[in-house]
Each structure stands twice: as C-alpha cells, then as structure tokens.
mmCIF file of N, CA and C in Angstrom:
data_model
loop_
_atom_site.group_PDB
_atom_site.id
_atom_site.type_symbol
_atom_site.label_atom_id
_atom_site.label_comp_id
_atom_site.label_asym_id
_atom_site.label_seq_id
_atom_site.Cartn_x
_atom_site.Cartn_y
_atom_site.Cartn_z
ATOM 1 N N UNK A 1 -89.593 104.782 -6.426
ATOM 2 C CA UNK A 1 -90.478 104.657 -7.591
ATOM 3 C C UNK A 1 -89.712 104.700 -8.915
ATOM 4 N N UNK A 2 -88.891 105.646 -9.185
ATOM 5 C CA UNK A 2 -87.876 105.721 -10.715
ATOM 6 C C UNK A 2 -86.849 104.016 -10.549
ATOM 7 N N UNK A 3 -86.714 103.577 -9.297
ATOM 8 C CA UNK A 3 -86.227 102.223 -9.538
ATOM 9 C C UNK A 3 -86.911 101.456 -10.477
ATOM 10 N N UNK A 4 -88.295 101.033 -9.649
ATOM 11 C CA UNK A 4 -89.471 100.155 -10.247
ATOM 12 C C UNK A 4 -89.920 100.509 -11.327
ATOM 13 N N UNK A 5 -90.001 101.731 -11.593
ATOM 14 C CA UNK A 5 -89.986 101.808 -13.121
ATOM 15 C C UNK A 5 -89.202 101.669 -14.310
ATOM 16 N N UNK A 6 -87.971 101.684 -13.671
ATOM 17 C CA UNK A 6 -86.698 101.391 -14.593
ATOM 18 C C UNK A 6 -86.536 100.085 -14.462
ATOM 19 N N UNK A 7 -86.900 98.906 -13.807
ATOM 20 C CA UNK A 7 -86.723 97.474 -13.490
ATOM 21 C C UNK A 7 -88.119 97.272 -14.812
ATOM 22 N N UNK A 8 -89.575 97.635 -14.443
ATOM 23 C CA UNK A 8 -90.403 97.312 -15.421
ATOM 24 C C UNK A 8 -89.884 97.669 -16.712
ATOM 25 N N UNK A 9 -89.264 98.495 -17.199
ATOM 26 C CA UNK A 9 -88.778 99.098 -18.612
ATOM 27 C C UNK A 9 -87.804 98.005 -19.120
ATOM 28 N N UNK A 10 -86.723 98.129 -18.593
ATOM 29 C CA UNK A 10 -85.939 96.686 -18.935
ATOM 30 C C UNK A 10 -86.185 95.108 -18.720
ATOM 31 N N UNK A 11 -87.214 94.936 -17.995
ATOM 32 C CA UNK A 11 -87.971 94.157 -18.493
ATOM 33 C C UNK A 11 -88.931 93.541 -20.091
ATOM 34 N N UNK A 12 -88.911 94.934 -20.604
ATOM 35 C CA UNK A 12 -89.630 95.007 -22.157
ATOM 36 C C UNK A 12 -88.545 95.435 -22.909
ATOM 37 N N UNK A 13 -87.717 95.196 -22.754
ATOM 38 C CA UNK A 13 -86.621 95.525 -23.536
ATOM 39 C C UNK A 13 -86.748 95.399 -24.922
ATOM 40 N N UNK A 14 -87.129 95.830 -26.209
ATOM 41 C CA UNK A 14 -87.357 95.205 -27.306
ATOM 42 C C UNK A 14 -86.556 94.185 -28.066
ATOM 43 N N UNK A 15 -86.719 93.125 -28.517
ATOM 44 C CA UNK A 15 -85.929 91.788 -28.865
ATOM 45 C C UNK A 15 -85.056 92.562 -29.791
ATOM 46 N N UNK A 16 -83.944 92.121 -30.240
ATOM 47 C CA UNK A 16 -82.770 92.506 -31.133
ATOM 48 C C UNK A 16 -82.782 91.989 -32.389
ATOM 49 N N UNK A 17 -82.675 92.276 -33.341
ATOM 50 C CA UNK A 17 -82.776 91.419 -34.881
ATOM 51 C C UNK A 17 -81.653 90.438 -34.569
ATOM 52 N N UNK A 18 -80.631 90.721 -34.010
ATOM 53 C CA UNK A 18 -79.031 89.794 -34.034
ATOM 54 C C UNK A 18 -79.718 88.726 -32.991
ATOM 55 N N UNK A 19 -80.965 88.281 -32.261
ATOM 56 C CA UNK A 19 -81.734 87.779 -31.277
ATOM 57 C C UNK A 19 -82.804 87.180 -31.798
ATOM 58 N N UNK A 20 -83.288 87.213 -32.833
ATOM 59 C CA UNK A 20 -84.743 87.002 -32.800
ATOM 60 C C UNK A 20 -84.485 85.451 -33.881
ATOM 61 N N UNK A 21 -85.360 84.372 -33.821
ATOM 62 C CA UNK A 21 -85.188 83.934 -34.317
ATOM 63 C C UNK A 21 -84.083 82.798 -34.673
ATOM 64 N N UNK A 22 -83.359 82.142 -33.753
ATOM 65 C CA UNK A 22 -82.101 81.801 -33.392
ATOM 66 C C UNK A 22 -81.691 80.442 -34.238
ATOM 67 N N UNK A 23 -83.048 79.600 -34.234
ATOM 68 C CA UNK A 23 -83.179 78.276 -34.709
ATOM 69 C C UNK A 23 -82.812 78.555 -36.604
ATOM 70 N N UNK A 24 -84.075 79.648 -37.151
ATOM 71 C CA UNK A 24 -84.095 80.146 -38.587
ATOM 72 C C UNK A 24 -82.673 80.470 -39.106
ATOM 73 N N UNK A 25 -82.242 81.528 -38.284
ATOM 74 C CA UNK A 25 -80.997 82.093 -38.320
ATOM 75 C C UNK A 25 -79.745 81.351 -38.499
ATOM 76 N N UNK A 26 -79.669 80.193 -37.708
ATOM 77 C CA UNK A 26 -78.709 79.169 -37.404
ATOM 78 C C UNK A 26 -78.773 78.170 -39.070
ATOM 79 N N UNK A 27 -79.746 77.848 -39.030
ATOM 80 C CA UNK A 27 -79.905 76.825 -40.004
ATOM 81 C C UNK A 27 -79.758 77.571 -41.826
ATOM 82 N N UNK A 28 -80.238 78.459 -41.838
ATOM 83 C CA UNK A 28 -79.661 80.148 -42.870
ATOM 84 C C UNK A 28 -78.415 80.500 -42.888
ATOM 85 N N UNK A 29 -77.822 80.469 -41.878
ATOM 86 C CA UNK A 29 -76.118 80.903 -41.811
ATOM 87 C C UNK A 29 -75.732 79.758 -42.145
ATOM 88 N N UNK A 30 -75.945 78.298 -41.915
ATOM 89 C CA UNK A 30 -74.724 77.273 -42.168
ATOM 90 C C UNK A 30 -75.270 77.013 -43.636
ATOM 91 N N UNK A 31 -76.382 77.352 -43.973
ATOM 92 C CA UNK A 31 -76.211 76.909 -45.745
ATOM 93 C C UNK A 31 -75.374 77.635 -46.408
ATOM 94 N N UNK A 32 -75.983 78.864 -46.051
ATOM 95 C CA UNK A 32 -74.993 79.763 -46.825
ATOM 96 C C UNK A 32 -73.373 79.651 -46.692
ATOM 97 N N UNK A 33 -73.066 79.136 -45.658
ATOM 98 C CA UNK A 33 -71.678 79.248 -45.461
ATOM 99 C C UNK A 33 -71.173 77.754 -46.144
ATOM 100 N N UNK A 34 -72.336 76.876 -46.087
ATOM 101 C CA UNK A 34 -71.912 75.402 -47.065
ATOM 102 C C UNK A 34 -72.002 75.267 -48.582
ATOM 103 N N UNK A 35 -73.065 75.922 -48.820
ATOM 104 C CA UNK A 35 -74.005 75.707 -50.323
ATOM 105 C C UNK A 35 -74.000 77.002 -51.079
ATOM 106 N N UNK A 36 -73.867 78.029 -50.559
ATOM 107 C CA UNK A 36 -73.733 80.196 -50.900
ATOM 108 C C UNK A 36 -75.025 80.171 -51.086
ATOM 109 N N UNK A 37 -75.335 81.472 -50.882
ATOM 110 C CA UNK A 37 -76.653 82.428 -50.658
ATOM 111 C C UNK A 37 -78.143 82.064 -51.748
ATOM 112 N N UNK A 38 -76.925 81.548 -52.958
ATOM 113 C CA UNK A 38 -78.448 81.111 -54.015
ATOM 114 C C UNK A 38 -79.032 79.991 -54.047
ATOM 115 N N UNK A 39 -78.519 79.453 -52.901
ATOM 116 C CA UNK A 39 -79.081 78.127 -53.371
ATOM 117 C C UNK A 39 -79.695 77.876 -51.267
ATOM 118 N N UNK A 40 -80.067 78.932 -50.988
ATOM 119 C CA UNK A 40 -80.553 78.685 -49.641
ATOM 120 C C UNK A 40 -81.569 79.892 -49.511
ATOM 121 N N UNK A 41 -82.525 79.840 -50.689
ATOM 122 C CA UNK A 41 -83.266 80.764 -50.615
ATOM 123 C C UNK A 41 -84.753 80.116 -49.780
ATOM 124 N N UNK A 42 -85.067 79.324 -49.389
ATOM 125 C CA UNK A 42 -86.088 78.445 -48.456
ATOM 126 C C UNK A 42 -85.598 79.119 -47.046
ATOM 127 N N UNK A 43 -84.334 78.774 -46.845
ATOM 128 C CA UNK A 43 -84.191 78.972 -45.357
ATOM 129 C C UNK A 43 -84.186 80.886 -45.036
ATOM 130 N N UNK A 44 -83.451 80.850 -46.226
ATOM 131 C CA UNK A 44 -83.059 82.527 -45.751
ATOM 132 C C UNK A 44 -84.574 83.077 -45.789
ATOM 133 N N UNK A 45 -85.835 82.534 -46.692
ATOM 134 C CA UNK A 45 -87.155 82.794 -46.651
ATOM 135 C C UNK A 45 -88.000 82.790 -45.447
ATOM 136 N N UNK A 46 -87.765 81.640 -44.777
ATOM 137 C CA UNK A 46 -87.958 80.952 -42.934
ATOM 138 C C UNK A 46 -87.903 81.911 -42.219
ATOM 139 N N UNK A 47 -86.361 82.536 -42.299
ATOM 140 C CA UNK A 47 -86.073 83.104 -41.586
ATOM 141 C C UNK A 47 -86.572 84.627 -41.540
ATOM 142 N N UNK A 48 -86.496 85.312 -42.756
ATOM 143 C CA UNK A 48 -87.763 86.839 -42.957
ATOM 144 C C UNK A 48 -88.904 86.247 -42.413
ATOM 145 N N UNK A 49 -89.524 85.185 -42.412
ATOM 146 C CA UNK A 49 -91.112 85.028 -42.007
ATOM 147 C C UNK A 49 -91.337 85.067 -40.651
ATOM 148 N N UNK A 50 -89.997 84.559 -40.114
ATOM 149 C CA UNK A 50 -89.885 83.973 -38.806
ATOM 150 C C UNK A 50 -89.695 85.799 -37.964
ATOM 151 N N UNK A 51 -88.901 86.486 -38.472
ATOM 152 C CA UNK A 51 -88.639 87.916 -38.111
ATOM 153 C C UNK A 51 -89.857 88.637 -38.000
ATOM 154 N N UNK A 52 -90.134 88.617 -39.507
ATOM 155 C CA UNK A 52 -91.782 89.382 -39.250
ATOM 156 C C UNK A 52 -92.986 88.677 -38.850
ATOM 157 N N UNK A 53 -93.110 87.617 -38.169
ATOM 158 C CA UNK A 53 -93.831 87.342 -37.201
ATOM 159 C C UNK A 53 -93.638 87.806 -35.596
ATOM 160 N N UNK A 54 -92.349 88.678 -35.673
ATOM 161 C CA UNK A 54 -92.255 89.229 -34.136
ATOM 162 C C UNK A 54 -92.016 90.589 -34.163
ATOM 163 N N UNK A 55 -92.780 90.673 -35.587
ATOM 164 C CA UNK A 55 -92.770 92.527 -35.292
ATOM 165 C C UNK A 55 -91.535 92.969 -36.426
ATOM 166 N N UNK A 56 -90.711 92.486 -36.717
ATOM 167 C CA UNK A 56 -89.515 93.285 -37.517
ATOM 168 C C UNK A 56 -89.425 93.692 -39.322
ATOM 169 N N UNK A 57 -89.528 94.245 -39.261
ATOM 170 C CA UNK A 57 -89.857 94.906 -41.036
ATOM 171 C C UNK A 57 -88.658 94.692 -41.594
ATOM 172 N N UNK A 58 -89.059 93.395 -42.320
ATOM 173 C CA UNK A 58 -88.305 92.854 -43.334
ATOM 174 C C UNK A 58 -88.573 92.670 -44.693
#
C-alpha cells in the first residue's frame, strides 16, 4: 500500500516554473537575447499570463 501511494503522489507531481509554459518561454528568451528585455514586453507579458493560467503567482 505505501508503494501505490507513493506511485499516485508522483504522479501529481506539481509542474515546475523552469516547465511550465515552454512555447511562451522559448519565444521570450530568444527576444530578449535578440532585441533586450525592453523591447519584448508582449512576449515576456504571454508568458506571465500563460504561468498564471496554471496556477503560478506571478
């Protein structure tokens, strides 16, 4: 029984901020790394919306 319950638990593992969001995240990191941080305020925006739509307090 402490198996199956430890198999269901890591099963719900809670998603990771460094995880969530992969597409937002991706497309946010290469502006910034092309264009810098002020001028990719849309995506880096995407991407908080995209976070706190899965729960993460941003």
């Amino acid at each position: 029984l402490p198996l199956l319950a430890r198999s269901a638990r890591e099963e719900k593992k809670p998603l990771k901020p460094c995880c969530a969001c992969p597409e937002t995240k991706k497309a946010r990191d290469a502006c910034i790394i092309e264009k810098g941080e002020e001028n990719c305020g849309h995506l880096i925006e995407a991407h908080k919306e995209c976070m706190r739509a899965l729960g993460f307090k941003i």
